[in-house]
Amino acid sequence: MTTKKPQNWPQKLKHFYNKAMLKCTNSEERIEMQNKLKEIIQNHSDQIWVVEWDKFQIPLVSQKKTKKRKKKKKKKKQKTQTQTQTQTKTKTRTSNRKKTKNKKKKKKEMNFGKEEEQKSVPIQNNVGNQIEKGSNSHKKLEKQYPNTFQVVGYNAKSLQLSLPTRPKIFETLHENKKRVFQSENEQDILTQIGDLELNFALKKVRTAQTQPKVTNKSSSILKCKINQPNSKLIDRAKRFQQKQQEISNSSNKLYLRNPETNVVIGTSNNIEKQYLRLTSEVNSLNVRTLKALKGAFANVVEKWNLHRNYDYCCEQLKSIRQDLTVQVIRNNFTIKVYECHARLALINDDLGEYNQCQSQLLELYKLGLKGNVNEFIAYKILYFIIIQNSIDINKLLTELTSKELLDEAIKHAIAVYNSIFSSNYFLFFKLYKIVPNLGIYLINHLIHKQRLSAIQKMITA
Amino acid sequence: MNLSQYFARIKTAVSQNDGETLAELLSYSNYPSLNIRIPTMSRKPSAILTIARKMLPDAWAEIVADFIISQIKLDIFECYEWFAKAMKRFNIIFKTHTNWSLPVLFTFCSTLLKLATESDKEKIAYKQKPEKLEHARELLLQSFKITTNDRKSLDISKKFGAIAVVNSLFFVYFKINNLRMCKNLIRSIETPQFPSLDKFSISQTVTYKYFLGRLALLNSEYKKAEEHLTYAFNNCTKYHKKNKAMILLYLLPIQFLKGKVPSKKLLIKYPIPQFKGIVESYISGNVNEFSNCIIKNQKFFIQKGIFLILENAKFIVYRNLFYRTYKISNINKINFSIFQKAFDIIGVSISLDEIECILSILISQKKIIGYISHKLSTLVLKKDGAFPKLNLITKN
């Protein structure tokens, strides 16, 4: 077992080891860290020269025992920790303010000990997506990983500014966790920045370890809170501790979830996002917040009005819908999105998409949300006529209330059904002239057949 | 009688494999007549169960205990819950039985339906979701699987219980308005290995045919629907007037399309108030009246699924109108304007184009034999038999 001997380790591994040990403050932690490192090295005994120890995550060693987590593959864990951490750094100011408590705390955590000189913040995803600020590297990555996300512009400084202020004391008590993230910062930096900057960054990290990181705006506020009595510190610590654990747990779980409902909470802020079918568990990094989605939706509408590019709009809308369903957001906004998509699909003759949106919409209406119910019921009837599904039409009709039966669009649709069914082409064409809303796109599917049969009848007579 | 006597009776029935008496004892509708006295002290579920266990074998003890508890409970939801438990347990031991316990299965099915519908009504009254029927459906599906998967010889096979269960399932599906699973049920019954329908009791076959007819109607398969429904109607005894009226409700619209009209006697015998005005206007050809009657009872017709058929019957009403005008005018070549006058008499303003359209449709359907001269705006009819009898017309 030559790998076990530290003399045979590659340079990077030695570096990694040193870093990890530097993090420990007392002997207990050191022992723990040593054990963990041993584990890691044993696990990767075959790949010791292959693994990128620069990017490898330093194992978590804490004084206070956190809840037992399932041991996933360490690589994944560590990688995702970098992800979640660095992802939050790329957030904008405004979105930061509106995040949930957990996220706030998490960000606070991560942003303490942050380096000011972060030019590029890479995010490594298991899928291989990388987001980077800084023009050159961005382009490089684009080539490597064509499915990159477009980052909404952010300012590293502004990120720092937008941090919710926290007492400095909080940091000292939870330095271990903080340090984990710090070290990740370091790792990220090491991968991207050149040597000069590396040294500078390293310095920063190490100073931050001894003194808690103080950012620009928050520094003054922090100062005044430094001189608080100990009992208060302890109380605060206790208060925050639980939430800390939650955050750390959640961060290790690869996704952010609302602790009450156990539903994914989005964290991304991209306006555009490619639609990819979900094959694995959802990563909250890729899921957009509600506000971002609203922005995205507005963007899509604009683009449609300008360019009328259905493929693009459809894909964007699909991704918006995906984000909405993943976060189980069901409000008027979801209805707007679905209605818009349904209408677009109708106009562009995309019956498959239309049907999807339609079925979702009807379910949403059942939840009691407001929308153009009658319009879409009418569309549904027409759609059933197209696919000649008479059982479901009957079913749908039985579920209509008397108010809905009086609605023009629905009446029209029923009349169309009657006319087709009884081959009353005169009525059909009359109705064709006065199709309400966008039903005309649906009826166009039927009209050809109807014309033929009408001519046939006229000839026989 | 008191509980122990009741249990003793059940015990004898079980030991003798007497399905029918057991069914009587375990019937919901029959329960009040049994007059079982249970002292208030022992009205608790645990108490009843202990008494039952003393007298009956374990499996049956639980079933009967649950059944009695459900009868005692005043709250309809609890009533249903306990009964559902009983039925679940029955399903488990039913697997091991031969067909002696089929009567019990039948009563259980009907009780389950009753309780489920009642509890759902209550839930709707409280504006909550009616879910008991869904639950009932699952139980019934279990029973159905047990009946159909029985591979013993025909004399002891449980397959003879299948149709009763299927009928209950149809009932549930129609109530919850979800008819997709019905096809599967029908398929498993129509297999050649399944005993033919005449080996079942008439009541079961009639209900089965009734449901089949309704399904075919919703699928717009009118011939099949007519077949099933006429069979059901003819074989339904006169004493079940309500049932006959229900069958008629679906049978009549199909007959309308064919041109058959129910006689007045029939309507008096089996009154369906919604059909009154329709029949009259149908015969006279009064399209206005006809459509008014339909709109009046629109919701009713839509719920029953016959709205669209009646709309189609309109065409025959047109045909009748044209027939009458022909008879009155007694000419072979009729101008459209004359038809228009006829419409005016009824009170419908209609354009010449529309008349031409309707006539062309009727001609293509071979309900009128003749041709239209577009230039002269006249309908030229065959000399004799221009309006053939509707029931003699074959479809294209």
CSV table of C-alpha atoms in Angstrom, one decimal, chain A residues 100-349:
chain,number,residue,atom,x,y,z
A,100,THR,CA,-36.5,32.6,2.9
A,101,LYS,CA,-34.9,32.6,6.3
A,102,ASN,CA,-33.0,29.4,5.7
A,103,LYS,CA,-31.5,30.7,2.6
A,104,LYS,CA,-30.6,33.9,4.2
A,105,LYS,CA,-28.8,32.2,7.0
A,106,LYS,CA,-27.1,29.9,4.6
A,107,LYS,CA,-25.9,32.8,2.5
A,108,LYS,CA,-24.7,34.7,5.5
A,109,GLU,CA,-22.8,31.7,6.4
A,110,MET,CA,-21.2,31.4,3.1
A,111,ASN,CA,-20.6,34.9,2.5
A,112,PHE,CA,-18.7,35.4,5.7
A,113,GLY,CA,-15.1,34.9,5.0
A,114,LYS,CA,-15.7,35.8,1.4
A,115,GLU,CA,-13.0,37.1,-0.6
A,116,GLU,CA,-13.4,40.5,-2.2
A,117,GLU,CA,-11.4,39.6,-5.2
A,118,GLN,CA,-13.6,37.0,-6.8
A,119,LYS,CA,-13.5,37.5,-10.4
A,120,SER,CA,-14.9,34.3,-11.4
A,121,VAL,CA,-17.0,31.9,-9.5
A,122,PRO,CA,-17.3,28.6,-11.1
A,123,ILE,CA,-20.1,26.2,-10.3
A,124,GLN,CA,-19.5,22.6,-10.9
A,125,ASN,CA,-22.5,20.6,-11.5
A,126,ASN,CA,-22.7,16.9,-11.8
A,127,VAL,CA,-24.3,17.5,-15.2
A,128,GLY,CA,-21.4,19.6,-16.2
A,129,ASN,CA,-22.9,23.0,-16.3
A,130,GLN,CA,-20.7,25.8,-15.4
A,131,ILE,CA,-21.5,29.3,-14.7
A,132,GLU,CA,-18.8,31.8,-14.7
A,133,LYS,CA,-18.6,35.5,-14.6
A,134,GLY,CA,-15.7,37.0,-16.5
A,135,SER,CA,-15.9,37.1,-20.2
A,136,ASN,CA,-13.1,34.9,-21.3
A,137,SER,CA,-13.6,32.0,-19.1
A,138,HIS,CA,-17.3,32.2,-19.9
A,139,LYS,CA,-16.7,31.7,-23.5
A,140,LYS,CA,-14.3,28.9,-22.8
A,141,LEU,CA,-16.8,27.1,-20.8
A,142,GLU,CA,-19.4,27.7,-23.4
A,143,LYS,CA,-17.4,25.7,-25.8
A,144,GLN,CA,-16.8,22.9,-23.3
A,145,TYR,CA,-20.3,22.8,-21.9
A,146,PRO,CA,-22.7,24.1,-24.5
A,147,ASN,CA,-25.7,23.9,-22.2
A,148,THR,CA,-24.7,26.7,-19.9
A,149,PHE,CA,-27.0,29.0,-18.2
A,150,GLN,CA,-27.0,32.6,-18.8
A,151,VAL,CA,-26.2,34.4,-15.6
A,152,VAL,CA,-28.1,37.5,-14.8
A,153,GLY,CA,-25.4,40.0,-14.2
A,154,TYR,CA,-24.2,40.5,-10.7
A,155,ASN,CA,-21.7,42.5,-8.9
A,156,ALA,CA,-19.5,40.7,-6.5
A,157,LYS,CA,-19.4,43.8,-4.3
A,158,SER,CA,-23.1,44.3,-4.5
A,159,LEU,CA,-23.6,40.8,-3.4
A,160,GLN,CA,-21.6,41.5,-0.4
A,161,LEU,CA,-23.5,44.6,0.3
A,162,SER,CA,-26.8,42.9,0.0
A,163,LEU,CA,-25.9,40.5,2.7
A,164,PRO,CA,-28.3,40.7,5.6
A,165,THR,CA,-26.2,41.8,8.5
A,166,ARG,CA,-25.4,39.3,11.2
A,167,PRO,CA,-23.7,39.7,14.4
A,168,LYS,CA,-20.1,39.0,14.4
A,169,ILE,CA,-20.4,36.8,17.4
A,170,PHE,CA,-22.5,34.3,15.4
A,171,GLU,CA,-19.5,33.7,13.3
A,172,THR,CA,-17.2,32.9,16.0
A,173,LEU,CA,-19.4,30.3,17.4
A,174,HIS,CA,-20.0,28.6,14.1
A,175,GLU,CA,-16.6,29.0,12.7
A,176,ASN,CA,-16.3,25.3,11.7
A,177,LYS,CA,-19.2,25.4,9.3
A,178,LYS,CA,-18.1,28.7,8.0
A,179,ARG,CA,-14.7,27.5,7.5
A,180,VAL,CA,-15.9,24.7,5.4
A,181,PHE,CA,-17.3,27.1,3.0
A,182,GLN,CA,-14.3,29.3,3.2
A,183,SER,CA,-12.1,26.5,2.2
A,184,GLU,CA,-14.4,25.9,-0.7
A,185,ASN,CA,-14.0,29.4,-1.7
A,186,GLU,CA,-10.4,28.9,-1.6
A,187,GLN,CA,-10.6,25.8,-3.7
A,188,ASP,CA,-12.7,27.5,-6.3
A,189,ILE,CA,-10.3,30.4,-6.5
A,190,LEU,CA,-7.4,28.1,-6.8
A,191,THR,CA,-8.9,26.6,-9.9
A,192,GLN,CA,-9.6,29.8,-11.6
A,193,ILE,CA,-7.3,32.5,-10.6
A,194,GLY,CA,-3.7,32.7,-11.5
A,195,ASP,CA,-0.8,32.4,-9.0
A,196,LEU,CA,-0.5,36.0,-7.9
A,197,GLU,CA,-4.1,36.2,-7.1
A,198,LEU,CA,-4.0,32.8,-5.5
A,199,ASN,CA,-1.5,33.9,-3.0
A,200,PHE,CA,-3.5,37.0,-2.2
A,201,ALA,CA,-6.6,35.0,-1.9
A,202,LEU,CA,-5.0,32.4,0.3
A,203,LYS,CA,-3.8,35.2,2.5
A,204,LYS,CA,-7.3,36.5,2.7
A,205,VAL,CA,-8.7,33.2,3.7
A,206,ARG,CA,-6.2,32.7,6.4
A,207,THR,CA,-6.7,36.1,7.9
A,208,ALA,CA,-10.4,35.5,7.7
A,209,GLN,CA,-9.9,32.4,9.7
A,210,THR,CA,-8.4,34.2,12.5
A,211,GLN,CA,-10.6,37.2,12.3
A,212,PRO,CA,-14.1,36.9,11.0
A,213,LYS,CA,-14.6,38.5,7.6
A,214,VAL,CA,-15.9,42.0,7.6
A,215,THR,CA,-17.5,43.3,4.5
A,216,ASN,CA,-17.9,46.9,3.4
A,217,LYS,CA,-21.2,48.1,4.5
A,218,SER,CA,-21.8,45.6,7.1
A,219,SER,CA,-18.6,46.3,8.9
A,220,SER,CA,-19.8,49.3,10.8
A,221,ILE,CA,-22.9,47.5,11.9
A,222,LEU,CA,-20.8,44.5,12.9
A,223,LYS,CA,-18.5,46.7,14.9
A,224,CYS,CA,-21.2,47.9,17.2
A,225,LYS,CA,-22.3,44.4,17.9
A,226,ILE,CA,-18.9,43.1,18.8
A,227,ASN,CA,-19.1,44.3,22.4
A,228,GLN,CA,-22.1,42.3,23.6
A,229,PRO,CA,-22.1,40.3,26.8
A,230,ASN,CA,-21.5,36.6,26.6
A,231,SER,CA,-24.9,35.4,27.8
A,232,LYS,CA,-26.5,37.1,24.8
A,233,LEU,CA,-24.1,35.5,22.5
A,234,ILE,CA,-24.9,32.1,23.8
A,235,ASP,CA,-28.6,32.8,23.5
A,236,ARG,CA,-28.2,33.9,19.9
A,237,ALA,CA,-26.1,31.0,19.2
A,238,LYS,CA,-28.7,28.6,20.5
A,239,ARG,CA,-31.4,30.3,18.5
A,240,PHE,CA,-29.5,30.1,15.3
A,241,GLN,CA,-28.0,26.8,15.9
A,242,GLN,CA,-31.0,24.8,14.9
A,243,LYS,CA,-31.5,26.7,11.7
A,244,GLN,CA,-27.8,26.3,11.0
A,245,GLN,CA,-28.1,22.6,11.3
A,246,GLU,CA,-31.0,22.7,8.9
A,247,ILE,CA,-29.1,24.7,6.4
A,248,SER,CA,-26.1,22.5,6.6
A,249,ASN,CA,-28.2,19.5,6.3
A,250,SER,CA,-30.1,20.9,3.4
A,251,SER,CA,-26.9,22.0,1.7
A,252,ASN,CA,-25.6,18.6,2.0
A,253,LYS,CA,-28.8,17.2,0.5
A,254,LEU,CA,-28.3,18.8,-2.8
A,255,TYR,CA,-31.4,20.9,-2.7
A,256,LEU,CA,-33.1,23.6,-0.8
A,257,ARG,CA,-36.4,22.7,0.6
A,258,ASN,CA,-39.0,24.4,2.6
A,259,PRO,CA,-38.8,22.6,5.9
A,260,GLU,CA,-42.5,22.6,6.4
A,261,THR,CA,-43.7,21.3,3.2
A,262,ASN,CA,-40.6,19.6,2.0
A,263,VAL,CA,-40.9,21.2,-1.4
A,264,VAL,CA,-38.0,22.4,-3.4
A,265,ILE,CA,-37.3,26.1,-3.3
A,266,GLY,CA,-35.7,27.6,-6.3
A,267,THR,CA,-32.6,29.7,-6.0
A,268,SER,CA,-31.7,30.5,-9.6
A,269,ASN,CA,-32.3,33.8,-11.2
A,270,ASN,CA,-31.9,33.2,-14.8
A,271,ILE,CA,-34.2,34.7,-17.3
A,272,GLU,CA,-33.7,32.2,-19.9
A,273,LYS,CA,-33.3,28.5,-19.3
A,274,GLN,CA,-33.2,25.7,-21.6
A,275,TYR,CA,-35.9,23.1,-21.1
A,276,LEU,CA,-34.5,19.7,-20.1
A,277,ARG,CA,-36.5,16.8,-19.0
A,278,LEU,CA,-36.0,16.0,-15.4
A,279,THR,CA,-34.2,12.7,-15.0
A,280,SER,CA,-33.0,12.9,-11.5
A,281,GLU,CA,-33.9,14.7,-8.3
A,282,VAL,CA,-34.3,18.4,-8.6
A,283,ASN,CA,-31.4,20.7,-7.8
A,284,SER,CA,-32.5,23.9,-6.4
A,285,LEU,CA,-29.7,25.7,-8.1
A,286,ASN,CA,-31.3,25.2,-11.5
A,287,VAL,CA,-34.8,26.1,-10.4
A,288,ARG,CA,-35.7,29.7,-10.6
A,289,THR,CA,-37.5,31.8,-8.0
A,290,LEU,CA,-40.9,33.0,-8.6
A,291,LYS,CA,-39.7,36.5,-9.3
A,292,ALA,CA,-37.2,35.2,-11.8
A,293,LEU,CA,-40.0,33.2,-13.4
A,294,LYS,CA,-42.1,36.3,-13.7
A,295,GLY,CA,-39.3,38.1,-15.3
A,296,ALA,CA,-38.7,35.2,-17.6
A,297,PHE,CA,-42.3,35.1,-18.6
A,298,ALA,CA,-42.3,38.8,-19.4
A,299,ASN,CA,-39.3,38.2,-21.5
A,300,VAL,CA,-41.0,35.4,-23.5
A,301,VAL,CA,-44.0,37.5,-24.2
A,302,GLU,CA,-41.8,40.3,-25.4
A,303,LYS,CA,-39.8,38.0,-27.6
A,304,TRP,CA,-42.9,36.5,-29.1
A,305,ASN,CA,-44.3,39.9,-30.0
A,306,LEU,CA,-41.0,40.9,-31.6
A,307,HIS,CA,-39.9,37.8,-33.4
A,308,ARG,CA,-42.8,35.3,-33.4
A,309,ASN,CA,-40.4,32.5,-32.9
A,310,TYR,CA,-42.6,29.7,-31.6
A,311,ASP,CA,-39.9,27.1,-30.9
A,312,TYR,CA,-38.0,29.4,-28.7
A,313,CYS,CA,-41.0,30.7,-26.8
A,314,CYS,CA,-42.4,27.2,-26.4
A,315,GLU,CA,-39.2,25.9,-24.9
A,316,GLN,CA,-38.9,28.8,-22.6
A,317,LEU,CA,-42.5,28.4,-21.5
A,318,LYS,CA,-41.9,24.8,-20.9
A,319,SER,CA,-39.0,25.4,-18.6
A,320,ILE,CA,-41.0,28.0,-16.7
A,321,ARG,CA,-43.8,25.5,-16.3
A,322,GLN,CA,-41.3,22.9,-15.1
A,323,ASP,CA,-39.9,25.3,-12.5
A,324,LEU,CA,-43.4,26.1,-11.4
A,325,THR,CA,-44.5,22.5,-11.0
A,326,VAL,CA,-41.3,21.5,-9.2
A,327,GLN,CA,-41.8,24.2,-6.7
A,328,VAL,CA,-45.5,23.4,-6.5
A,329,ILE,CA,-46.4,27.1,-7.1
A,330,ARG,CA,-50.0,27.2,-8.0
A,331,ASN,CA,-51.3,30.7,-8.1
A,332,ASN,CA,-52.7,33.1,-10.7
A,333,PHE,CA,-49.3,33.4,-12.2
A,334,THR,CA,-49.2,29.7,-13.0
A,335,ILE,CA,-52.5,30.1,-14.7
A,336,LYS,CA,-51.3,33.0,-16.7
A,337,VAL,CA,-48.3,31.0,-17.9
A,338,TYR,CA,-50.4,28.0,-18.8
A,339,GLU,CA,-53.1,30.0,-20.6
A,340,CYS,CA,-50.5,31.9,-22.5
A,341,HIS,CA,-48.7,28.7,-23.6
A,342,ALA,CA,-52.0,27.1,-24.5
A,343,ARG,CA,-53.0,30.0,-26.7
A,344,LEU,CA,-49.6,30.0,-28.4
A,345,ALA,CA,-49.8,26.3,-29.0
A,346,LEU,CA,-53.2,26.8,-30.6
A,347,ILE,CA,-52.0,29.5,-32.8
A,348,ASN,CA,-49.1,27.5,-33.9
A,349,ASP,CA,-51.0,24.3,-34.4
